[in-house]
mmCIF file of C-alpha atoms in Angstrom:
data_model
loop_
_atom_site.group_PDB
_atom_site.id
_atom_site.type_symbol
_atom_site.label_atom_id
_atom_site.label_comp_id
_atom_site.label_asym_id
_atom_site.label_seq_id
_atom_site.Cartn_x
_atom_site.Cartn_y
_atom_site.Cartn_z
ATOM 1 C CA MET Q 10 55.832 68.640 116.423
ATOM 2 C CA ALA Q 11 54.666 70.578 113.392
ATOM 3 C CA LYS Q 12 51.296 69.560 111.936
ATOM 4 C CA PHE Q 13 51.711 66.909 109.255
ATOM 5 C CA ASP Q 14 49.467 65.806 106.379
ATOM 6 C CA ILE Q 15 48.692 62.136 105.849
ATOM 7 C CA THR Q 16 46.279 62.797 102.995
ATOM 8 C CA PRO Q 17 48.584 61.497 100.205
ATOM 9 C CA TYR Q 18 48.988 58.188 102.044
ATOM 10 C CA VAL Q 19 45.445 57.450 103.231
ATOM 11 C CA ASN Q 20 44.475 55.280 100.263
ATOM 12 C CA MET Q 21 47.867 53.742 99.554
ATOM 13 C CA HIS Q 22 48.501 50.011 99.952
ATOM 14 C CA PRO Q 23 50.655 49.123 103.018
ATOM 15 C CA GLN Q 24 53.503 47.934 100.796
ATOM 16 C CA GLN Q 25 53.652 51.340 99.094
ATOM 17 C CA VAL Q 26 53.630 53.174 102.429
ATOM 18 C CA ARG Q 27 56.306 50.899 103.860
ATOM 19 C CA GLN Q 28 58.521 51.627 100.866
ATOM 20 C CA LEU Q 29 58.132 55.375 101.396
ATOM 21 C CA ILE Q 30 59.008 54.871 105.065
ATOM 22 C CA ARG Q 31 62.008 52.760 104.082
ATOM 23 C CA ASN Q 32 63.130 55.564 101.741
ATOM 24 C CA GLN Q 33 62.541 58.043 104.614
ATOM 25 C CA THR Q 34 60.010 60.025 102.585
ATOM 26 C CA ILE Q 35 57.565 59.485 105.439
ATOM 27 C CA THR Q 36 59.118 60.561 108.730
ATOM 28 C CA PHE Q 37 56.035 61.345 110.836
ATOM 29 C CA PRO Q 38 53.309 59.450 112.762
ATOM 30 C CA THR Q 39 51.342 56.898 110.751
ATOM 31 C CA ALA Q 40 47.771 57.078 112.169
ATOM 32 C CA GLY Q 41 45.295 57.099 109.295
ATOM 33 C CA MET Q 42 47.757 55.894 106.606
ATOM 34 C CA ALA Q 43 46.866 52.880 104.458
ATOM 35 C CA ALA Q 44 43.256 53.174 105.593
ATOM 36 C CA GLY Q 45 41.690 49.858 106.418
ATOM 37 C CA TYR Q 46 44.931 48.084 107.341
ATOM 38 C CA ALA Q 47 46.178 47.201 110.820
ATOM 39 C CA GLN Q 48 49.214 48.922 112.310
ATOM 40 C CA ALA Q 49 51.559 47.487 114.909
ATOM 41 C CA ASN Q 50 53.828 48.453 117.771
ATOM 42 C CA LEU Q 51 57.364 47.022 117.828
ATOM 43 C CA VAL Q 52 59.791 45.631 120.378
ATOM 44 C CA ILE Q 53 63.102 43.943 119.477
ATOM 45 C CA LEU Q 54 65.164 42.326 122.274
ATOM 46 C CA PRO Q 55 68.231 40.125 122.660
ATOM 47 C CA GLY Q 56 67.272 36.457 122.401
ATOM 48 C CA ARG Q 57 67.824 35.592 126.069
ATOM 49 C CA TRP Q 58 65.230 38.174 127.100
ATOM 50 C CA ALA Q 59 62.614 37.055 124.614
ATOM 51 C CA ALA Q 60 60.943 34.240 126.610
ATOM 52 C CA ASP Q 61 60.273 36.452 129.608
ATOM 53 C CA PHE Q 62 58.968 39.213 127.380
ATOM 54 C CA GLU Q 63 56.682 36.803 125.536
ATOM 55 C CA GLU Q 64 55.313 35.661 128.894
ATOM 56 C CA TYR Q 65 54.798 39.298 129.899
ATOM 57 C CA CYS Q 66 52.697 39.790 126.778
ATOM 58 C CA ARG Q 67 50.723 36.595 127.479
ATOM 59 C CA LEU Q 68 49.921 37.833 130.999
ATOM 60 C CA ASN Q 69 48.929 41.302 129.726
ATOM 61 C CA PRO Q 70 46.997 40.570 126.510
ATOM 62 C CA PHE Q 71 45.073 43.841 126.290
ATOM 63 C CA PRO Q 72 48.009 46.296 126.256
ATOM 64 C CA CYS Q 73 50.342 43.744 124.635
ATOM 65 C CA PRO Q 74 48.542 41.593 122.040
ATOM 66 C CA VAL Q 75 51.265 39.818 120.015
ATOM 67 C CA LEU Q 76 50.661 39.765 116.252
ATOM 68 C CA GLU Q 77 53.876 38.154 115.087
ATOM 69 C CA VAL Q 78 57.246 37.042 116.498
ATOM 70 C CA ILE Q 79 60.259 37.508 114.176
ATOM 71 C CA ARG Q 80 63.516 35.567 114.489
ATOM 72 C CA GLY Q 81 66.607 35.076 112.357
ATOM 73 C CA GLU Q 82 66.088 37.947 109.926
ATOM 74 C CA PRO Q 83 64.084 41.123 110.597
ATOM 75 C CA LEU Q 84 61.507 40.189 107.960
ATOM 76 C CA THR Q 85 57.758 39.830 108.443
ATOM 77 C CA HIS Q 86 55.639 36.982 107.122
ATOM 78 C CA ALA Q 87 52.312 36.645 108.937
ATOM 79 C CA MET Q 88 51.746 40.408 108.988
ATOM 80 C CA GLY Q 89 52.906 40.943 105.398
ATOM 81 C CA GLU Q 90 55.521 39.372 103.171
ATOM 82 C CA GLY Q 91 58.406 41.659 102.387
ATOM 83 C CA GLY Q 92 58.116 43.857 105.464
ATOM 84 C CA ASN Q 93 61.292 44.741 107.353
ATOM 85 C CA ILE Q 94 60.930 45.711 110.986
ATOM 86 C CA VAL Q 95 64.229 47.643 111.146
ATOM 87 C CA THR Q 96 63.571 49.863 108.144
ATOM 88 C CA ASP Q 97 59.802 50.119 107.737
ATOM 89 C CA VAL Q 98 58.960 52.216 110.827
ATOM 90 C CA PRO Q 99 59.370 56.018 110.438
ATOM 91 C CA GLU Q 100 61.187 56.494 113.731
ATOM 92 C CA TYR Q 101 62.789 54.133 116.277
ATOM 93 C CA PHE Q 102 63.775 54.404 119.913
ATOM 94 C CA ILE Q 103 67.008 52.661 120.973
ATOM 95 C CA TYR Q 104 67.159 51.757 124.678
ATOM 96 C CA ARG Q 105 70.381 50.795 126.426
ATOM 97 C CA ASP Q 106 70.088 49.343 129.928
ATOM 98 C CA GLY Q 107 66.521 50.653 130.192
ATOM 99 C CA LYS Q 108 67.301 54.238 129.158
ATOM 100 C CA LEU Q 109 66.434 55.908 125.858
ATOM 101 C CA SER Q 110 69.764 56.300 124.141
ATOM 102 C CA GLU Q 111 69.123 57.211 120.502
ATOM 103 C CA VAL Q 112 66.295 58.106 118.115
ATOM 104 C CA VAL Q 113 66.904 56.871 114.566
ATOM 105 C CA ARG Q 114 65.150 56.492 111.205
ATOM 106 C CA ASP Q 115 66.767 53.144 110.345
ATOM 107 C CA ALA Q 116 67.531 50.494 112.971
ATOM 108 C CA SER Q 117 69.375 48.037 110.727
ATOM 109 C CA ALA Q 118 72.680 48.568 112.518
ATOM 110 C CA TYR Q 119 71.149 47.474 115.837
ATOM 111 C CA TRP Q 120 69.712 44.117 114.731
ATOM 112 C CA GLN Q 121 71.822 41.260 116.078
ATOM 113 C CA GLU Q 122 72.055 37.589 115.175
ATOM 114 C CA ASP Q 123 69.980 36.550 118.205
ATOM 115 C CA SER Q 124 67.497 39.419 118.076
ATOM 116 C CA VAL Q 125 63.804 38.596 118.479
ATOM 117 C CA GLY Q 126 61.179 41.022 117.263
ATOM 118 C CA PHE Q 127 57.572 41.304 118.449
ATOM 119 C CA LEU Q 128 54.856 43.092 116.495
ATOM 120 C CA ILE Q 129 52.139 44.104 118.967
ATOM 121 C CA GLY Q 130 48.579 45.173 118.207
ATOM 122 C CA CYS Q 131 47.834 48.872 117.998
ATOM 123 C CA SER Q 132 44.786 50.980 118.869
ATOM 124 C CA PHE Q 133 45.046 52.581 115.424
ATOM 125 C CA SER Q 134 43.399 49.328 114.257
ATOM 126 C CA PHE Q 135 40.073 50.214 115.862
ATOM 127 C CA GLU Q 136 40.073 53.901 114.913
ATOM 128 C CA GLU Q 137 38.744 53.069 111.460
ATOM 129 C CA ALA Q 138 35.704 51.441 113.063
ATOM 130 C CA LEU Q 139 35.153 54.471 115.281
ATOM 131 C CA MET Q 140 35.276 56.872 112.356
ATOM 132 C CA LYS Q 141 32.937 54.711 110.279
ATOM 133 C CA ASN Q 142 30.444 55.087 113.100
ATOM 134 C CA GLY Q 143 30.696 58.854 113.074
ATOM 135 C CA ILE Q 144 33.042 59.269 116.018
ATOM 136 C CA GLU Q 145 35.759 61.857 115.437
ATOM 137 C CA VAL Q 146 39.289 60.692 116.269
ATOM 138 C CA ARG Q 147 40.757 63.988 117.426
ATOM 139 C CA HIS Q 148 44.452 63.364 116.779
ATOM 140 C CA ILE Q 149 43.770 62.277 113.186
ATOM 141 C CA ALA Q 150 41.375 65.202 112.606
ATOM 142 C CA THR Q 151 43.984 67.683 113.837
ATOM 143 C CA GLY Q 152 47.115 66.103 112.342
ATOM 144 C CA ARG Q 153 48.748 65.234 115.641
ATOM 145 C CA ASN Q 154 50.265 62.189 117.303
ATOM 146 C CA VAL Q 155 47.946 60.332 119.688
ATOM 147 C CA PRO Q 156 48.363 61.304 123.375
ATOM 148 C CA MET Q 157 49.585 58.431 125.611
ATOM 149 C CA TYR Q 158 50.010 58.304 129.377
ATOM 150 C CA LYS Q 159 51.612 56.151 132.052
ATOM 151 C CA THR Q 160 48.855 55.247 134.502
ATOM 152 C CA ASN Q 161 48.596 53.821 137.992
ATOM 153 C CA ILE Q 162 47.176 50.587 136.542
ATOM 154 C CA GLN Q 163 49.891 47.992 137.024
ATOM 155 C CA THR Q 164 50.645 45.179 134.594
ATOM 156 C CA LYS Q 165 51.352 41.600 135.660
ATOM 157 C CA LYS Q 166 55.046 40.836 136.133
ATOM 158 C CA ALA Q 167 57.009 38.267 134.126
ATOM 159 C CA GLY Q 168 60.684 37.818 134.929
ATOM 160 C CA PRO Q 169 62.268 41.273 134.926
ATOM 161 C CA PHE Q 170 59.394 42.867 132.996
ATOM 162 C CA PHE Q 171 56.843 44.915 134.951
ATOM 163 C CA GLY Q 172 55.464 48.412 135.165
ATOM 164 C CA PRO Q 173 52.461 50.652 134.545
ATOM 165 C CA MET Q 174 49.948 50.207 131.791
ATOM 166 C CA VAL Q 175 50.298 52.965 129.186
ATOM 167 C CA CYS Q 176 46.967 54.199 127.825
ATOM 168 C CA SER Q 177 46.094 56.164 124.713
ATOM 169 C CA MET Q 178 43.329 58.745 124.990
ATOM 170 C CA ARG Q 179 40.581 59.968 122.655
ATOM 171 C CA PRO Q 180 38.134 62.660 123.801
ATOM 172 C CA MET Q 181 34.470 62.240 122.899
ATOM 173 C CA THR Q 182 30.955 62.846 124.187
ATOM 174 C CA PRO Q 183 29.577 60.371 126.769
ATOM 175 C CA GLU Q 184 27.202 59.062 124.099
ATOM 176 C CA ASN Q 185 30.034 58.408 121.661
ATOM 177 C CA ALA Q 186 32.118 56.921 124.479
ATOM 178 C CA LYS Q 187 29.383 54.307 125.076
ATOM 179 C CA LEU Q 188 29.263 53.566 121.347
ATOM 180 C CA ALA Q 189 33.080 53.348 121.246
ATOM 181 C CA TYR Q 190 32.977 50.853 124.113
ATOM 182 C CA ASP Q 191 30.445 48.687 122.283
ATOM 183 C CA ILE Q 192 32.599 48.718 119.140
ATOM 184 C CA THR Q 193 35.970 48.011 120.706
ATOM 185 C CA VAL Q 194 34.900 45.411 123.258
ATOM 186 C CA LYS Q 195 34.446 43.119 120.242
ATOM 187 C CA MET Q 196 38.121 43.605 119.282
ATOM 188 C CA PRO Q 197 40.103 41.997 122.164
ATOM 189 C CA ASN Q 198 43.171 41.319 119.977
ATOM 190 C CA VAL Q 199 43.680 45.044 119.319
ATOM 191 C CA HIS Q 200 43.347 46.322 122.917
ATOM 192 C CA GLY Q 201 39.597 45.759 123.340
ATOM 193 C CA ALA Q 202 37.377 48.075 125.341
ATOM 194 C CA PRO Q 203 38.458 51.250 127.172
ATOM 195 C CA VAL Q 204 39.850 50.728 130.668
ATOM 196 C CA HIS Q 205 38.666 54.135 131.918
ATOM 197 C CA MET Q 206 36.337 56.970 130.979
ATOM 198 C CA GLY Q 207 36.292 60.288 132.709
ATOM 199 C CA ASP Q 208 38.505 61.821 135.413
ATOM 200 C CA PRO Q 209 42.165 61.157 134.441
ATOM 201 C CA ALA Q 210 43.253 61.550 138.086
ATOM 202 C CA GLU Q 211 41.496 58.249 138.913
ATOM 203 C CA ILE Q 212 44.133 56.370 136.900
ATOM 204 C CA GLY Q 213 47.022 58.497 138.086
ATOM 205 C CA ILE Q 214 47.220 61.133 135.338
ATOM 206 C CA ALA Q 215 47.898 64.541 136.923
ATOM 207 C CA ASP Q 216 47.475 66.634 133.757
ATOM 208 C CA VAL Q 217 45.760 65.248 130.693
ATOM 209 C CA MET Q 218 47.264 68.053 128.621
ATOM 210 C CA LYS Q 219 50.777 66.771 129.364
ATOM 211 C CA PRO Q 220 51.000 63.253 127.896
ATOM 212 C CA ASP Q 221 54.058 61.067 128.528
ATOM 213 C CA TYR Q 222 54.185 60.207 124.812
ATOM 214 C CA GLY Q 223 52.650 61.763 121.718
ATOM 215 C CA GLU Q 224 50.882 65.130 121.735
ATOM 216 C CA ALA Q 225 48.033 66.691 123.669
ATOM 217 C CA VAL Q 226 44.722 67.163 121.921
ATOM 218 C CA ASP Q 227 41.920 69.557 122.806
ATOM 219 C CA ILE Q 228 38.986 68.302 124.890
ATOM 220 C CA TYR Q 229 35.866 70.262 124.063
ATOM 221 C CA PRO Q 230 33.053 71.216 126.476
ATOM 222 C CA GLY Q 231 30.725 68.286 127.028
ATOM 223 C CA GLU Q 232 33.427 65.697 126.217
ATOM 224 C CA ILE Q 233 35.211 63.213 128.421
ATOM 225 C CA PRO Q 234 38.646 61.596 127.961
ATOM 226 C CA VAL Q 235 38.421 57.895 127.058
ATOM 227 C CA PHE Q 236 41.453 55.687 127.723
ATOM 228 C CA TRP Q 237 42.445 52.438 126.012
ATOM 229 C CA PRO Q 238 45.299 50.032 126.772
ATOM 230 C CA CYS Q 239 48.237 50.960 124.589
ATOM 231 C CA GLY Q 240 51.038 48.999 122.906
ATOM 232 C CA VAL Q 241 53.595 51.473 124.273
ATOM 233 C CA THR Q 242 53.184 49.638 127.605
ATOM 234 C CA PRO Q 243 56.218 47.382 126.810
ATOM 235 C CA GLN Q 244 58.449 50.430 126.652
ATOM 236 C CA ALA Q 245 57.665 51.190 130.292
ATOM 237 C CA ALA Q 246 58.433 47.542 131.135
ATOM 238 C CA VAL Q 247 61.725 47.750 129.204
ATOM 239 C CA GLU Q 248 62.710 50.747 131.319
ATOM 240 C CA ASN Q 249 62.320 48.583 134.420
ATOM 241 C CA ALA Q 250 63.828 45.355 133.028
ATOM 242 C CA LYS Q 251 66.899 47.128 131.634
ATOM 243 C CA PRO Q 252 67.997 44.775 128.810
ATOM 244 C CA PRO Q 253 71.338 45.839 127.342
ATOM 245 C CA LEU Q 254 69.814 46.801 123.983
ATOM 246 C CA VAL Q 255 66.195 47.175 122.866
ATOM 247 C CA ILE Q 256 64.731 48.594 119.674
ATOM 248 C CA THR Q 257 61.166 49.908 119.766
ATOM 249 C CA HIS Q 258 59.030 52.070 117.513
ATOM 250 C CA SER Q 259 58.789 55.697 118.511
ATOM 251 C CA PRO Q 260 55.266 56.048 119.954
ATOM 252 C CA GLY Q 261 52.808 56.820 117.130
ATOM 253 C CA TYR Q 262 55.309 55.791 114.405
ATOM 254 C CA MET Q 263 54.011 52.318 113.571
ATOM 255 C CA PHE Q 264 54.659 49.317 111.337
ATOM 256 C CA ILE Q 265 51.821 49.022 108.821
ATOM 257 C CA THR Q 266 50.727 45.446 108.173
ATOM 258 C CA ASP Q 267 49.047 43.826 105.182
ATOM 259 C CA ILE Q 268 46.184 42.561 107.331
ATOM 260 C CA VAL Q 269 42.832 44.320 107.009
ATOM 261 C CA ASN Q 270 41.569 45.796 110.273
ATOM 262 C CA ALA Q 271 38.164 44.189 109.888
ATOM 263 C CA GLU Q 272 39.785 40.763 109.622
ATOM 264 C CA LEU Q 273 42.559 41.094 112.193
ATOM 265 C CA ASN Q 274 40.649 40.024 115.276
ATOM 266 C CA ASP Q 275 39.337 36.847 113.586
ATOM 267 C CA TYR Q 276 42.726 36.181 112.010
ATOM 268 C CA LEU Q 277 44.472 36.258 115.371
ATOM 269 C CA LYS Q 278 41.760 34.191 116.981
ATOM 270 C CA LYS Q 279 42.350 31.469 114.377
ATOM 271 C CA MET Q 280 46.116 31.668 114.887
ATOM 272 C CA LYS Q 281 45.690 31.111 118.622
ATOM 273 C CA GLU Q 282 43.509 28.066 117.965
ATOM 274 C CA LYS Q 283 46.147 26.344 115.837
#
């Protein structure tokens, strides 16, 4: 992927960015856009698969923290009035029987009467906190998509849904890795603390420069790779479950919510207590 520039969109309100995505002006990864606001992964399934998938998310809360469930029409409410999950993501993956079938800019034609959409928390939501504490986020600094990997860490099975945890990676010094842990452990509703720091082979990654999703980033001397649970994990589970039709975001191309990052964890905690 060619290097892209998010600078014009960093200080825009999410509604403005979503409109530019809907108009297909923005067609590249969204990390760093609408600074301060939470972004979300997306999975849309046929209704009869939704209960098992929701249970899968409940059993695997760190890679799959559910922010909102959408039924009836593809419109968001809790994560922002006026959002549309089939038009407001820059790029979608269409899976048929567990296999990637199409990549599209607008998924409106694939929404069905019984479709159920899930917005799932994204690690982009804690990157703001990392940068505020002086930790460089390499993929944002270099204009690339975040690198993501299938690991040997297995998720808990629910119905037909199972598979490896997908992790996103950010390289940093050991000192910054400790600081990043301390920051993100307080954010359990947006993936929480890293699951691994150091040798990628220990979690089944043969070559850290060849991610399964996204783009590789440079790791400088004195740095270690730091891995967090990733909301792309459901896509690996979809490949195993093989529903007839599933719509997901293309990894790194997210739905931008109207919820401020700093308030998201507390907001979701309150929602769970209701």
